[in-house]
């Protein structure tokens, strides 16, 4: 067991696109748990697009990470020392332990993971926050129905890959948009999309035309993960009574492309004339739906009806670059960092 605590802190706030200079690795002695606490070693660390927002000191749904503080993250970890009666040495747990090799916790917000159910890394992906987001967005927010046409952006990512598969199982016509031929081939072959459009190969006008051709009867549901030119290409195709589940807008997180974005009056007009329902949602308002999500999707993952893919960066030091790559589409599936050995392999 390493006797050092290693953590990555926010060194400075980015101006626009972040760089590795915005992060700093720090190390120190391993802390000892006090009464009521346990010490865990991190095995899997989840990198997620929302972390870009935490780097800015601006008003949002959650507080920013302070300069010098450990970057926030959900992790799967193993309890290695405990003075908390609810957690024993060897327990596998999930919690907000941050970009860190180890964490002390009093158990608040920590959930035990059963390694017998699925690989423990899935608690951060298809059976974790991204999967929960996909399921809530599709079912509760978009109220997607059999026979409808849906467009899913970031179609092969942690959220999108589950949206596409669940939509197909509902009997929808499913169109994905992803970056690159390899991702699109995976979407069509493995994720059951009817069609996937490569936004790298299509400019805004061509993407709009391709979506209109792929959805001759129009689009009923847009599962919005990216904003940017994909959103602008889908808007003109929306049907009367269509729904947009506004989950994310990663293309705009670092401020790129804002100046030449589609003018607000055109978007507003389409919402009015097509009587669209556009609903933003943040998954932490929907924790009450976690048990129903796990009950529905857990068996599908176990028996292979739902597939998932992970992008793994090796070692805590690799986290900053892997995060920067995620913001640019460098991940292919759920982006994880393997911080320590996974006892389940
Ligand atoms: P992904 O695993 O999908 O990774 C991000 C993907 O976004 C990249 O792989 C890339 O896919 C795509 N992307 C990046 N930049 C651009 C761009 N400029 N234009 C188009 N696509 C781009 O991430 P997640 O599944 O974890 O998250 C997807 C979205 O959902 C994010 O916007 C995230 O913030 C949001 N989210 C929201 C939640 C909520 O509670 N509302 C909860 C969880 C996630 P590609 O290469 O295919 O373009």
mmCIF file of C-alpha atoms and ligand atoms in Angstrom, residues 47-50 61 129-130 133 153-161 177-180 183 199-200 223-230 246-253 256 280-284 325-335, ligand 1:
data_model
loop_
_atom_site.group_PDB
_atom_site.id
_atom_site.type_symbol
_atom_site.label_atom_id
_atom_site.label_comp_id
_atom_site.label_asym_id
_atom_site.label_seq_id
_atom_site.Cartn_x
_atom_site.Cartn_y
_atom_site.Cartn_z
ATOM 1 C CA UNK A 47 -14.033 12.117 -15.558
ATOM 2 C CA UNK A 48 -17.167 14.004 -16.598
ATOM 3 C CA UNK A 49 -17.878 17.083 -18.708
ATOM 4 C CA UNK A 50 -19.511 18.907 -15.738
ATOM 5 C CA UNK A 61 -26.124 24.843 -10.148
ATOM 6 C CA UNK A 129 -24.677 8.898 -12.841
ATOM 7 C CA UNK A 130 -24.400 8.952 -16.676
ATOM 8 C CA UNK A 133 -29.071 10.685 -16.572
ATOM 9 C CA UNK A 153 -25.888 13.806 -29.836
ATOM 10 C CA UNK A 154 -22.578 12.575 -28.363
ATOM 11 C CA UNK A 155 -24.205 9.300 -29.372
ATOM 12 C CA UNK A 156 -21.450 6.930 -28.252
ATOM 13 C CA UNK A 157 -20.568 8.708 -24.991
ATOM 14 C CA UNK A 158 -21.401 7.683 -21.452
ATOM 15 C CA UNK A 159 -24.898 9.198 -21.553
ATOM 16 C CA UNK A 160 -25.669 9.005 -25.280
ATOM 17 C CA UNK A 161 -24.756 5.348 -25.693
ATOM 18 C CA UNK A 177 -24.578 12.158 -34.146
ATOM 19 C CA UNK A 178 -20.985 11.377 -33.173
ATOM 20 C CA UNK A 179 -17.467 12.487 -33.974
ATOM 21 C CA UNK A 180 -15.709 10.181 -36.424
ATOM 22 C CA UNK A 183 -17.682 6.014 -33.381
ATOM 23 C CA UNK A 199 -20.279 15.637 -37.385
ATOM 24 C CA UNK A 200 -16.572 15.848 -38.221
ATOM 25 C CA UNK A 223 -31.613 14.323 -26.621
ATOM 26 C CA UNK A 224 -29.279 17.303 -26.377
ATOM 27 C CA UNK A 225 -25.760 16.682 -25.121
ATOM 28 C CA UNK A 226 -23.633 19.103 -27.118
ATOM 29 C CA UNK A 227 -25.197 22.356 -28.420
ATOM 30 C CA UNK A 228 -23.160 23.891 -31.259
ATOM 31 C CA UNK A 229 -23.804 22.987 -34.866
ATOM 32 C CA UNK A 230 -25.601 19.725 -33.982
ATOM 33 C CA UNK A 246 -31.530 19.558 -22.542
ATOM 34 C CA UNK A 247 -28.913 17.475 -20.782
ATOM 35 C CA UNK A 248 -25.681 19.233 -21.760
ATOM 36 C CA UNK A 249 -24.003 21.552 -24.247
ATOM 37 C CA UNK A 250 -20.378 20.512 -24.170
ATOM 38 C CA UNK A 251 -19.494 22.241 -27.463
ATOM 39 C CA UNK A 252 -19.980 25.580 -25.689
ATOM 40 C CA UNK A 253 -18.492 24.795 -22.248
ATOM 41 C CA UNK A 256 -15.940 28.279 -28.394
ATOM 42 C CA UNK A 280 -33.223 21.440 -18.948
ATOM 43 C CA UNK A 281 -32.540 18.992 -16.143
ATOM 44 C CA UNK A 282 -29.782 18.252 -13.663
ATOM 45 C CA UNK A 283 -29.602 14.680 -12.500
ATOM 46 C CA UNK A 284 -29.154 15.425 -8.823
ATOM 47 C CA UNK A 325 -9.224 15.042 -24.300
ATOM 48 C CA UNK A 326 -12.774 14.273 -23.123
ATOM 49 C CA UNK A 327 -13.766 17.884 -23.749
ATOM 50 C CA UNK A 328 -12.560 17.505 -27.350
ATOM 51 C CA UNK A 329 -14.137 14.095 -28.049
ATOM 52 C CA UNK A 330 -10.955 12.084 -27.406
ATOM 53 C CA UNK A 331 -12.868 9.558 -25.287
ATOM 54 C CA UNK A 332 -14.692 6.635 -26.842
ATOM 55 C CA UNK A 333 -17.271 5.632 -24.231
ATOM 56 C CA UNK A 334 -17.261 6.407 -20.515
ATOM 57 C CA UNK A 335 -13.976 8.122 -19.558
HETATM 58 P P1 LIG B 1 -19.353 11.801 -23.214
HETATM 59 O O1 LIG B 1 -18.862 10.479 -22.756
HETATM 60 O O2 LIG B 1 -20.410 11.852 -24.253
HETATM 61 O O3 LIG B 1 -18.093 12.656 -23.677
HETATM 62 C C1 LIG B 1 -18.251 13.924 -24.206
HETATM 63 C C2 LIG B 1 -18.487 13.836 -25.732
HETATM 64 O O4 LIG B 1 -18.988 15.072 -26.175
HETATM 65 C C3 LIG B 1 -17.210 13.660 -26.522
HETATM 66 O O5 LIG B 1 -16.769 12.328 -26.571
HETATM 67 C C4 LIG B 1 -17.640 14.150 -27.885
HETATM 68 O O6 LIG B 1 -18.257 13.105 -28.604
HETATM 69 C C5 LIG B 1 -18.722 15.184 -27.547
HETATM 70 N N1 LIG B 1 -18.213 16.522 -27.871
HETATM 71 C C6 LIG B 1 -17.198 17.175 -27.298
HETATM 72 N N2 LIG B 1 -17.022 18.378 -27.892
HETATM 73 C C7 LIG B 1 -17.947 18.450 -28.866
HETATM 74 C C8 LIG B 1 -18.271 19.433 -29.827
HETATM 75 N N3 LIG B 1 -17.599 20.584 -29.918
HETATM 76 N N4 LIG B 1 -19.283 19.188 -30.666
HETATM 77 C C9 LIG B 1 -19.956 18.025 -30.607
HETATM 78 N N5 LIG B 1 -19.694 17.049 -29.714
HETATM 79 C C10 LIG B 1 -18.699 17.273 -28.856
HETATM 80 O O7 LIG B 1 -19.843 12.642 -21.964
HETATM 81 P P2 LIG B 1 -21.092 12.302 -21.042
HETATM 82 O O8 LIG B 1 -21.900 11.258 -21.674
HETATM 83 O O9 LIG B 1 -20.612 12.127 -19.670
HETATM 84 O O10 LIG B 1 -21.915 13.678 -21.086
HETATM 85 C C11 LIG B 1 -22.638 14.042 -22.244
HETATM 86 C C12 LIG B 1 -23.326 15.369 -21.986
HETATM 87 O O11 LIG B 1 -24.263 15.197 -20.942
HETATM 88 C C13 LIG B 1 -22.388 16.476 -21.557
HETATM 89 O O12 LIG B 1 -22.813 17.687 -22.144
HETATM 90 C C14 LIG B 1 -22.576 16.525 -20.065
HETATM 91 O O13 LIG B 1 -22.281 17.783 -19.522
HETATM 92 C C15 LIG B 1 -24.042 16.185 -19.951
HETATM 93 N N6 LIG B 1 -24.449 15.627 -18.665
HETATM 94 C C16 LIG B 1 -25.468 16.258 -18.024
HETATM 95 C C17 LIG B 1 -25.970 15.769 -16.865
HETATM 96 C C18 LIG B 1 -27.130 16.461 -16.237
HETATM 97 O O14 LIG B 1 -27.432 16.186 -15.078
HETATM 98 N N7 LIG B 1 -27.810 17.329 -16.954
HETATM 99 C C19 LIG B 1 -25.373 14.604 -16.206
HETATM 100 C C20 LIG B 1 -24.333 13.957 -16.999
HETATM 101 C C21 LIG B 1 -23.888 14.488 -18.181
HETATM 102 P P3 LIG B 1 -18.081 13.002 -30.207
HETATM 103 O O15 LIG B 1 -16.642 12.656 -30.421
HETATM 104 O O16 LIG B 1 -19.025 11.946 -30.562
HETATM 105 O O17 LIG B 1 -18.423 14.342 -30.752
#
